[in-house]
Amino acid sequence: MKVLSVASEIAPLIKTGGLADVAGALPAALKDLGVEMRSLVPGYPSVLSALGDGTQIMTDGDLFGGPAQVLFGQAEGLDLYVLDAAHLFYRDGGPYAAPDGYDWWDNPQRFAALCWMAARLCNEGHLHGWQPDVLQAHDWQGGLAPVYMQRLGASHKVGSVMSIHNIAFTGSAGADMIASLRLPAEGYNAGGFEFYGRISALKAGIAYADKVNTVSPTYAEELKTEGFGMGFDGTLRYKGKDFVGILNGIDTEAWNPANDPEIATYKTLPGKGKARAALIEEMELAPEGGPICVVVSRLTEQKGLDLLLHALPDLIERDGRLVLLGSGDPWLEGQFAEAAVANPGKVAVRIGYNEPLSHRIIAGGDAILVPSRFEPCGLTQLYGLRYGTVPVVAQTGGLADTVIPHTVATRTANVATGIQFAPNSVQALQEAIGQLCDLWAEPKVFQQMQRNGMKFPVGWDTSAAAYAALFAEAAKHP
Ligand code: ADP
Ligand code: GLC
């Protein structure tokens, strides 16, 4: 089975969040299951330089305003088709936003171009020796591919799967762009790519793909409700059995406390002490006290970290400490930076994106806080489990699916791995922090949770099999 994955970011080449991790991990996870995956990604400067000399597969004289070619080659163990279109992707700044922080004005065209070439690869694959059976589109940036596949005829033989990592990003464009985005006018309706009077690339993907999935079973259920569906709930309910949730895994080699170049490594809980001591030193934390709570996150409304700002005095009152690494919303960045200044030895904050530091922080913490308002899956609580850093999470999406909450029953059965709280409120988070501090005061119980977490499976085994089955269902031939 050959699967063409279309993604706007892929780790370790280009990453803003978990989407990159998943797009980067799936090819290796699926390999042993007989799924051969290649990934089509934009030719950002970092991707082109990692690719080096690729083989030219396709050209286009005028791809949304300029010449383009698709190059094939390998980088970081990934089989890549790279869309080299300098007028769209060869720019300073992030994958979606200019250096000033504003989205690129031509994002609709940029990712339409990616999808157009994806559809052509599906249509013309036989011409260059690699014919995909299924296309997997990640998030709105891949959403137009199933529409173009239909338009170019590829969908007769190639199945399609739309994978939703985050419903909040809709891929919106004005309805006046239907023709310039090469979309079929007849698709502009409630059952097609129309969404509240505009074009939505995500809606296109959901409506046109043979199968749709999101990244945890609970988020799949939540998305079918008005409260979480952000306007897509009806469309997703309509998909019926063709819409499923498949839990993300993590790269258990990159995130392995027994073999992590960033830390004094450990295989069992007692060994974690050194990583913890190193974090206390690096962050200039008070050497003694309550639990060291850590956060590694984008600072956006989704992540609920404004709740943590309000609950922070409770943590400090219980002698707890906080280490936060993140970037995003300038207001949140400022508030956490101020909290650090106001609470030396208790609160340490690093604003920015720093992968090596994220390993040291997650290894050195006692607990990892993830108070998200919604969380399709979430990866940092999984890193926490693997490193013996107890997750304290909102009871939503993939957080609810991956953390076994401490209750009377799970304590008796010795299976708890963390703490969950609901509803998503300051008060509930305060109570969860209180529960954490209470458990911290019972070292035997706390350590049992840490050990349970370290044993919990967080890799791709089960989910890779679920993807393989979904791709097989989507394929147009047995
Ligand atoms: P999302 O994709 O919504 O941001 P996930 O938990 O799925 O949430 O994935 C986030 C990924 O980005 C994780 O691999 C996490 O470690 C990483 N990450 C987020 N913020 C930072 C940061 N400031 N520095 C380093 N890594 C970060
Ligand atoms: C999104 C979600 C996150 C998920 C990631 C990878 O960015 O916010 O919960 O883990 O995609 O699927």
Coordinates of C-alpha atoms and ligand atoms in Angstrom, one line a residue:
M1 CA 0.0 0.0 0.0
K2 CA 1.4 3.4 -1.0
V3 CA 0.2 6.5 0.8
L4 CA 1.0 10.1 -0.1
S5 CA 0.9 12.3 2.9
V6 CA 0.4 16.0 2.4
A7 CA 1.6 18.2 5.2
S8 CA 2.5 21.8 5.8
E9 CA 5.1 20.9 8.4
I10 CA 7.2 17.8 9.2
A11 CA 9.6 17.1 12.0
P12 CA 12.5 17.4 12.2
L13 CA 12.6 19.6 9.1
I14 CA 10.0 22.3 9.9
K15 CA 7.8 22.4 13.0
T16 CA 5.4 24.7 14.8
G17 CA 3.5 22.1 16.8
G18 CA 2.5 18.5 17.2
L19 CA 1.3 18.2 13.5
A20 CA 4.9 18.1 12.5
D21 CA 5.7 15.4 15.0
V22 CA 2.9 13.2 13.8
A23 CA 3.5 13.8 10.0
G24 CA 7.2 13.0 10.7
A25 CA 6.6 9.9 12.8
L26 CA 3.9 8.1 10.8
P27 CA 6.0 7.0 7.8
A28 CA 8.4 5.0 10.1
A29 CA 5.6 3.8 12.3
L30 CA 3.7 2.4 9.2
K31 CA 6.6 0.9 7.4
D32 CA 6.5 -2.6 9.2
L33 CA 2.8 -2.8 8.4
G34 CA 3.4 -2.8 4.7
V35 CA 2.5 0.9 4.2
E36 CA 5.0 2.8 2.2
M37 CA 4.5 6.5 2.8
R38 CA 6.0 9.5 1.0
S39 CA 5.3 13.0 2.1
L40 CA 4.7 16.1 0.0
V41 CA 5.8 19.2 1.8
P42 CA 6.4 22.8 0.8
G43 CA 9.9 23.9 -0.2
Y44 CA 10.6 26.2 2.7
P45 CA 14.3 27.2 2.9
S46 CA 15.0 24.7 5.7
V47 CA 13.3 21.9 3.8
L48 CA 15.1 22.6 0.5
S49 CA 18.5 22.8 2.2
A50 CA 17.9 19.5 4.0
L51 CA 16.8 17.8 0.7
G52 CA 19.9 18.9 -1.2
D53 CA 19.8 17.7 -4.8
G54 CA 16.4 16.1 -5.4
T55 CA 15.2 14.4 -8.6
Q56 CA 12.8 16.5 -10.6
I57 CA 9.5 14.7 -10.8
M58 CA 7.0 17.3 -12.2
T59 CA 7.1 20.9 -13.3
D60 CA 4.4 23.5 -13.6
G61 CA 5.0 26.7 -15.6
D62 CA 2.4 28.8 -13.7
L63 CA 1.4 27.4 -10.3
F64 CA -0.6 30.2 -8.7
G65 CA 1.6 33.0 -10.0
G66 CA 5.0 31.5 -10.7
P67 CA 7.0 28.4 -11.9
A68 CA 7.3 25.4 -9.7
Q69 CA 8.8 21.9 -9.7
V70 CA 8.4 18.9 -7.4
L71 CA 11.6 17.3 -6.3
F72 CA 12.0 13.8 -4.8
G73 CA 14.6 12.8 -2.4
Q74 CA 15.4 11.8 1.2
A75 CA 16.2 13.8 4.3
E76 CA 16.3 12.6 7.9
G77 CA 15.0 9.2 6.9
L78 CA 11.9 10.6 5.2
D79 CA 11.0 10.0 1.6
L80 CA 10.0 13.5 0.4
Y81 CA 8.3 15.2 -2.5
V82 CA 9.3 18.8 -2.0
L83 CA 7.3 21.5 -3.8
D84 CA 9.9 24.0 -4.9
A85 CA 7.9 27.1 -5.7
A86 CA 10.1 30.1 -4.7
H87 CA 7.3 32.7 -5.1
L88 CA 5.2 30.8 -2.5
F89 CA 7.5 29.2 0.0
Y90 CA 11.1 30.5 -0.2
R91 CA 10.7 33.3 2.4
D92 CA 12.0 34.4 5.7
G93 CA 9.6 33.8 8.5
G94 CA 7.4 30.9 9.7
P95 CA 5.4 28.4 7.6
Y96 CA 2.2 30.4 8.0
A97 CA 3.2 33.8 9.2
A98 CA 5.6 36.6 8.2
P99 CA 8.3 37.8 10.6
D100 CA 5.9 40.5 11.8
G101 CA 3.6 37.7 13.2
Y102 CA 0.8 38.2 10.7
D103 CA -0.3 35.4 8.5
W104 CA 1.0 35.5 4.9
W105 CA -1.5 37.3 2.8
D106 CA -1.4 34.5 0.2
N107 CA -1.8 31.5 2.4
P108 CA -4.9 30.3 0.5
Q109 CA -2.9 30.2 -2.8
R110 CA 0.2 28.8 -1.1
F111 CA -1.5 25.7 0.3
A112 CA -3.9 25.4 -2.7
A113 CA -0.6 25.0 -4.7
L114 CA 0.5 22.2 -2.4
C115 CA -2.8 20.5 -2.8
W116 CA -2.9 20.9 -6.6
M117 CA 0.5 19.2 -6.9
A118 CA -0.7 16.5 -4.5
A119 CA -3.6 15.7 -6.8
R120 CA -1.3 15.7 -9.8
L121 CA 1.0 13.2 -8.0
C122 CA -2.0 11.0 -7.4
N123 CA -3.1 11.4 -11.0
E124 CA 0.3 11.0 -12.7
G125 CA 2.0 8.7 -10.2
H126 CA 2.2 5.9 -12.7
L127 CA 4.3 8.1 -15.0
H128 CA 7.1 8.3 -12.6
G129 CA 7.0 4.9 -11.0
W130 CA 5.2 5.5 -7.7
Q131 CA 1.4 5.4 -7.8
P132 CA -0.2 6.3 -4.5
D133 CA -3.2 4.2 -3.4
V134 CA -4.3 6.7 -0.8
L135 CA -3.7 10.4 -0.1
Q136 CA -3.6 11.6 3.5
A137 CA -4.3 15.3 3.9
H138 CA -3.2 16.9 7.2
D139 CA -5.3 19.8 8.5
W140 CA -6.7 22.6 6.3
Q141 CA -3.4 23.0 4.4
G142 CA -4.1 19.6 2.8
G143 CA -7.8 20.0 2.6
L144 CA -8.2 21.1 -1.0
A145 CA -6.4 18.0 -2.3
P146 CA -9.4 15.7 -2.4
V147 CA -11.3 18.4 -4.3
Y148 CA -8.5 18.7 -6.9
M149 CA -8.2 14.9 -7.0
Q150 CA -11.9 14.8 -8.1
R151 CA -11.4 17.6 -10.6
L152 CA -8.3 16.0 -12.2
G153 CA -9.8 12.5 -12.2
A154 CA -7.4 11.0 -9.6
S155 CA -10.1 10.1 -7.1
H156 CA -11.3 7.3 -9.4
K157 CA -8.4 5.3 -8.4
V158 CA -6.9 6.9 -5.3
G159 CA -8.6 7.0 -1.9
S160 CA -8.4 10.0 0.4
V161 CA -8.2 10.5 4.1
M162 CA -8.6 13.9 5.8
S163 CA -6.7 14.0 9.2
I164 CA -7.9 16.7 11.5
H165 CA -5.3 17.8 14.0
N166 CA -7.0 21.0 15.0
I167 CA -10.5 22.2 14.0
A168 CA -9.7 25.8 15.0
F169 CA -7.8 26.4 11.8
T170 CA -10.4 26.4 9.1
G171 CA -8.3 27.5 6.0
S172 CA -10.7 30.4 5.2
A173 CA -10.8 32.3 1.9
G174 CA -13.2 34.8 0.4
A175 CA -15.9 33.3 -1.8
D176 CA -14.7 35.5 -4.6
M177 CA -11.6 33.3 -4.9
I178 CA -13.4 30.2 -6.1
A179 CA -12.2 30.5 -9.6
S180 CA -8.7 31.8 -8.8
L181 CA -8.2 28.9 -6.4
R182 CA -9.3 26.5 -9.3
L183 CA -12.3 25.2 -7.3
P184 CA -15.4 23.9 -9.0
A185 CA -18.2 26.5 -8.6
E186 CA -20.8 23.7 -8.0
G187 CA -18.9 22.7 -4.8
Y188 CA -19.7 25.9 -3.1
N189 CA -22.6 24.7 -1.0
A190 CA -23.3 23.4 2.5
G191 CA -22.4 19.9 1.5
G192 CA -19.2 21.1 -0.2
F193 CA -16.5 23.6 0.7
E194 CA -18.8 26.5 1.7
F195 CA -18.5 27.5 5.3
Y196 CA -20.5 30.5 6.7
G197 CA -20.4 32.4 3.4
R198 CA -16.7 31.7 2.7
I199 CA -14.5 29.0 1.4
S200 CA -13.0 26.6 4.0
A201 CA -10.2 24.3 2.9
L202 CA -10.8 22.2 6.0
K203 CA -14.5 21.8 5.2
A204 CA -13.4 20.8 1.6
G205 CA -11.3 18.1 3.0
I206 CA -14.0 16.8 5.3
A207 CA -16.6 16.9 2.6
Y208 CA -14.6 15.4 -0.3
A209 CA -12.4 12.8 1.5
D210 CA -13.4 9.2 1.6
K211 CA -12.5 8.9 5.3
V212 CA -11.9 11.5 8.0
N213 CA -10.1 11.0 11.2
T214 CA -8.9 13.1 14.1
V215 CA -6.2 12.4 16.7
S216 CA -8.0 10.9 19.6
P217 CA -11.3 9.0 20.2
T218 CA -12.6 11.6 22.8
Y219 CA -11.9 14.5 20.5
A220 CA -13.7 12.7 17.7
E221 CA -16.8 12.5 19.9
E222 CA -16.4 16.1 21.1
L223 CA -16.1 17.4 17.5
K224 CA -19.6 16.1 16.8
T225 CA -21.0 18.4 19.4
E226 CA -21.8 22.1 19.0
G227 CA -19.6 23.0 21.9
F228 CA -16.4 21.7 20.3
G229 CA -17.2 21.4 16.6
M230 CA -16.7 25.1 15.8
G231 CA -19.3 24.9 13.1
F232 CA -18.1 21.6 11.6
D233 CA -20.1 19.3 14.0
G234 CA -23.0 18.8 11.6
T235 CA -20.7 17.9 8.7
L236 CA -18.8 15.5 10.9
R237 CA -21.9 13.8 12.3
Y238 CA -23.0 13.4 8.7
K239 CA -19.9 11.4 7.9
G240 CA -21.1 8.7 10.3
K241 CA -18.7 5.7 10.5
D242 CA -16.4 7.4 8.0
F243 CA -15.2 9.7 10.8
V244 CA -13.0 8.1 13.5
G245 CA -10.5 9.0 16.2
I246 CA -7.0 7.5 16.2
L247 CA -4.8 8.4 19.1
N248 CA -1.4 10.0 18.4
G249 CA 1.8 8.3 19.6
I250 CA 5.2 9.9 20.3
D251 CA 8.6 9.1 18.9
T252 CA 9.8 6.9 21.7
E253 CA 13.4 7.1 20.5
A254 CA 13.6 10.9 20.5
W255 CA 11.8 10.9 23.8
N256 CA 13.6 8.2 25.8
P257 CA 14.8 9.0 29.3
A258 CA 17.2 6.1 29.1
N259 CA 18.9 7.6 26.0
D260 CA 18.4 11.4 25.9
P261 CA 21.5 13.4 25.2
E262 CA 20.0 16.4 27.0
I263 CA 19.9 14.8 30.4
A264 CA 21.6 12.5 32.9
T265 CA 19.8 9.5 31.6
Y266 CA 17.6 7.1 33.7
K267 CA 15.8 3.9 33.2
T268 CA 13.9 3.8 36.5
L269 CA 12.5 6.4 38.8
P270 CA 15.3 6.7 41.3
G271 CA 17.6 7.9 38.4
K272 CA 15.3 10.9 37.7
G273 CA 16.8 12.7 40.7
K274 CA 19.8 13.9 38.7
A275 CA 17.8 15.4 35.9
R276 CA 15.6 17.1 38.5
A277 CA 18.6 18.5 40.4
A278 CA 20.0 19.8 37.0
L279 CA 16.7 21.6 36.3
I280 CA 16.7 23.2 39.8
E281 CA 20.2 24.5 39.1
E282 CA 19.6 25.6 35.5
M283 CA 16.3 27.5 36.5
E284 CA 17.7 28.7 39.8
L285 CA 14.8 27.2 41.7
A286 CA 14.5 26.9 45.5
P287 CA 16.2 23.6 46.2
E288 CA 13.4 22.3 48.5
G289 CA 9.7 22.6 48.4
G290 CA 6.5 21.2 46.9
P291 CA 6.3 19.7 43.4
I292 CA 8.1 21.2 40.4
C293 CA 5.4 21.7 37.8
V294 CA 6.4 22.2 34.2
V295 CA 4.7 23.5 31.0
V296 CA 6.0 23.3 27.5
S297 CA 3.5 24.8 25.2
R298 CA 2.4 27.2 22.5
L299 CA 0.9 30.2 24.5
T300 CA -2.6 30.4 22.9
E301 CA -6.1 30.5 24.1
Q302 CA -6.5 26.8 23.3
K303 CA -3.9 25.8 25.9
G304 CA -5.8 27.4 28.9
L305 CA -2.6 28.9 30.4
D306 CA -4.5 32.0 31.5
L307 CA -6.2 29.7 34.0
L308 CA -2.8 28.7 35.3
L309 CA -1.9 32.4 35.8
H310 CA -4.9 32.7 38.1
A311 CA -4.1 29.4 39.9
L312 CA -0.4 30.2 40.3
P313 CA -0.8 31.8 43.8
D314 CA -2.3 28.5 45.0
L315 CA 0.7 26.5 43.7
I316 CA 3.1 29.0 45.3
E317 CA 1.2 28.9 48.6
R318 CA 1.6 25.2 48.7
D319 CA 5.3 25.7 48.2
G320 CA 5.2 24.4 44.6
R321 CA 7.4 25.6 41.8
L322 CA 6.7 26.3 38.1
V323 CA 9.0 26.1 35.1
L324 CA 7.3 27.3 31.8
L325 CA 8.7 27.2 28.3
G326 CA 6.6 28.7 25.6
S327 CA 5.9 31.4 23.1
G328 CA 2.9 32.9 21.4
D329 CA 0.4 35.4 22.7
P330 CA 2.3 38.5 23.8
W331 CA 0.0 39.1 26.7
L332 CA 0.5 35.6 28.1
E333 CA 4.3 35.9 27.5
G334 CA 4.3 39.2 29.5
Q335 CA 2.2 37.9 32.4
F336 CA 4.4 34.8 32.9
A337 CA 7.6 36.8 32.6
E338 CA 6.2 39.1 35.3
A339 CA 5.3 36.2 37.5
A340 CA 8.9 34.9 37.2
V341 CA 10.2 38.3 38.3
A342 CA 7.8 38.5 41.2
N343 CA 8.5 34.9 42.4
P344 CA 12.3 34.2 42.3
G345 CA 13.1 30.6 43.1
K346 CA 9.5 29.7 42.6
V347 CA 8.6 30.5 39.0
A348 CA 11.1 30.3 36.1
V349 CA 9.9 31.3 32.6
R350 CA 11.7 30.9 29.3
I351 CA 10.0 32.6 26.3
G352 CA 10.8 31.1 23.0
Y353 CA 11.0 27.8 21.2
N354 CA 13.7 25.5 22.4
E355 CA 13.7 21.8 21.7
P356 CA 16.7 20.7 23.8
L357 CA 15.5 22.8 26.7
S358 CA 12.1 21.1 26.4
H359 CA 13.7 17.8 27.1
R360 CA 15.6 19.0 30.2
I361 CA 12.4 20.6 31.6
I362 CA 10.2 17.6 31.0
A363 CA 12.8 15.2 32.5
G364 CA 13.4 17.5 35.5
G365 CA 9.8 18.2 36.5
D366 CA 7.7 16.3 39.0
A367 CA 4.4 17.1 37.2
I368 CA 3.5 18.5 33.8
L369 CA 0.5 20.8 33.6
V370 CA -1.8 20.8 30.5
P371 CA -5.0 22.8 31.3
S372 CA -6.2 23.0 27.7
R373 CA -9.7 24.3 26.8
F374 CA -9.6 21.7 24.0
E375 CA -6.9 19.3 23.0
P376 CA -7.2 17.1 20.0
C377 CA -4.5 14.8 21.4
G378 CA -1.6 16.6 23.0
L379 CA 1.9 15.2 23.1
T380 CA 3.6 16.8 26.1
Q381 CA 1.5 14.8 28.6
L382 CA 2.8 11.7 26.8
Y383 CA 6.4 12.9 27.1
G384 CA 5.6 13.4 30.8
L385 CA 4.3 9.9 31.2
R386 CA 7.4 8.5 29.6
Y387 CA 9.7 10.6 31.8
G388 CA 8.0 9.9 35.1
T389 CA 6.6 13.5 35.2
V390 CA 3.0 13.2 36.4
P391 CA 0.4 14.8 34.0
V392 CA -2.1 17.2 35.5
V393 CA -4.6 17.7 32.6
A394 CA -7.9 19.0 31.7
Q395 CA -10.4 16.3 31.1
T396 CA -10.8 16.8 27.3
G397 CA -9.8 15.3 24.0
G398 CA -6.6 13.2 23.9
L399 CA -5.7 14.3 27.5
A400 CA -8.8 12.4 28.7
D401 CA -7.7 9.4 26.7
T402 CA -4.1 9.1 27.8
V403 CA -4.1 9.9 31.5
I404 CA -5.6 7.5 34.1
P405 CA -6.8 9.9 36.8
H406 CA -6.1 9.3 40.4
T407 CA -9.4 8.3 42.1
V408 CA -10.2 6.0 45.0
A409 CA -10.6 3.1 42.5
T410 CA -7.5 3.7 40.5
R411 CA -5.5 4.2 43.7
T412 CA -6.7 0.9 45.0
A413 CA -5.9 -0.8 41.8
N414 CA -2.5 0.9 41.6
V415 CA -3.1 2.1 38.0
A416 CA -3.4 5.9 38.3
T417 CA -0.9 7.9 36.1
G418 CA -2.0 11.5 36.8
I419 CA -4.7 13.9 37.6
Q420 CA -7.6 15.1 35.5
F421 CA -9.8 18.1 36.2
A422 CA -13.2 19.3 34.9
P423 CA -14.8 21.6 34.1
N424 CA -12.2 23.8 32.5
S425 CA -12.2 26.5 35.2
V426 CA -9.8 28.3 37.5
Q427 CA -11.4 26.7 40.4
A428 CA -11.1 23.1 39.1
L429 CA -7.5 23.7 38.2
Q430 CA -6.9 25.1 41.7
E431 CA -8.4 21.9 43.1
A432 CA -6.3 19.8 40.8
I433 CA -3.2 21.6 42.0
G434 CA -4.3 21.0 45.6
Q435 CA -4.7 17.3 44.8
L436 CA -1.3 17.3 43.3
C437 CA 0.3 18.8 46.4
D438 CA -1.6 16.4 48.6
L439 CA -0.4 13.4 46.6
W440 CA 3.1 14.9 46.6
A441 CA 3.0 14.8 50.4
E442 CA 2.5 11.0 50.2
P443 CA 5.7 10.0 48.4
K444 CA 4.8 6.3 48.1
V445 CA 1.6 7.1 46.3
F446 CA 3.2 9.8 44.1
Q447 CA 6.1 7.6 43.1
Q448 CA 3.7 4.8 42.2
M449 CA 1.9 7.1 39.8
Q450 CA 5.3 8.1 38.3
R451 CA 6.2 4.4 37.8
N452 CA 2.8 3.6 36.3
G453 CA 3.2 6.4 33.8
M454 CA 6.7 5.3 32.8
K455 CA 5.2 1.9 31.9
F456 CA 2.2 3.3 30.0
P457 CA 2.4 2.6 26.2
V458 CA 2.9 5.9 24.4
G459 CA 4.4 4.7 21.2
W460 CA 2.7 4.2 17.8
D461 CA 2.1 0.4 17.8
T462 CA -1.7 0.4 18.2
S463 CA -2.4 3.6 16.4
A464 CA -0.2 2.7 13.4
A465 CA -2.3 -0.4 12.9
A466 CA -5.4 1.7 13.1
Y467 CA -4.1 4.1 10.4
A468 CA -3.1 1.1 8.2
A469 CA -6.7 -0.2 8.5
L470 CA -8.2 3.2 7.7
F471 CA -6.0 3.5 4.6
A472 CA -7.0 0.1 3.5
E473 CA -10.6 1.0 3.9
A474 CA -10.1 4.2 1.9
A475 CA -8.2 2.5 -0.9
K476 CA -10.3 2.1 -4.1
H477 CA -9.1 -1.5 -4.7
P478 CA -8.8 -4.6 -2.5
Ligands
ADP1 P1 0.1 21.6 19.6 O1 0.4 20.8 18.4 O2 -1.3 22.0 19.7 O3 1.0 22.7 19.8 P2 1.0 19.2 21.0 O4 1.1 18.9 22.4 O5 0.4 18.2 20.1 O6 0.3 20.6 20.9 O7 2.5 19.4 20.4 C1 3.3 20.4 20.7 C2 4.7 20.0 20.3 O8 5.5 21.2 20.2 C3 5.4 19.1 21.3 O9 6.3 18.3 20.6 C4 6.1 20.1 22.2 O10 7.1 19.6 22.9 C5 6.5 21.2 21.2 N1 6.6 22.5 21.8 C6 5.6 23.4 22.0 N2 6.1 24.6 22.5 C7 7.5 24.4 22.5 C8 8.6 25.3 22.9 N3 8.4 26.5 23.3 N4 9.8 24.8 22.8 C9 10.0 23.5 22.4 N5 9.1 22.7 22.0 C10 7.8 23.1 22.1
GLC2 C1 -2.7 19.8 17.0 C2 -3.4 19.7 18.4 C3 -2.7 18.7 19.3 C4 -2.2 17.4 18.6 C5 -1.4 17.8 17.4 C6 -0.9 16.6 16.6 O1 -1.8 20.8 16.9 O2 -3.5 20.9 19.0 O3 -3.5 18.4 20.4 O4 -1.5 16.6 19.5 O5 -2.1 18.6 16.5 O6 -2.0 15.8 16.1

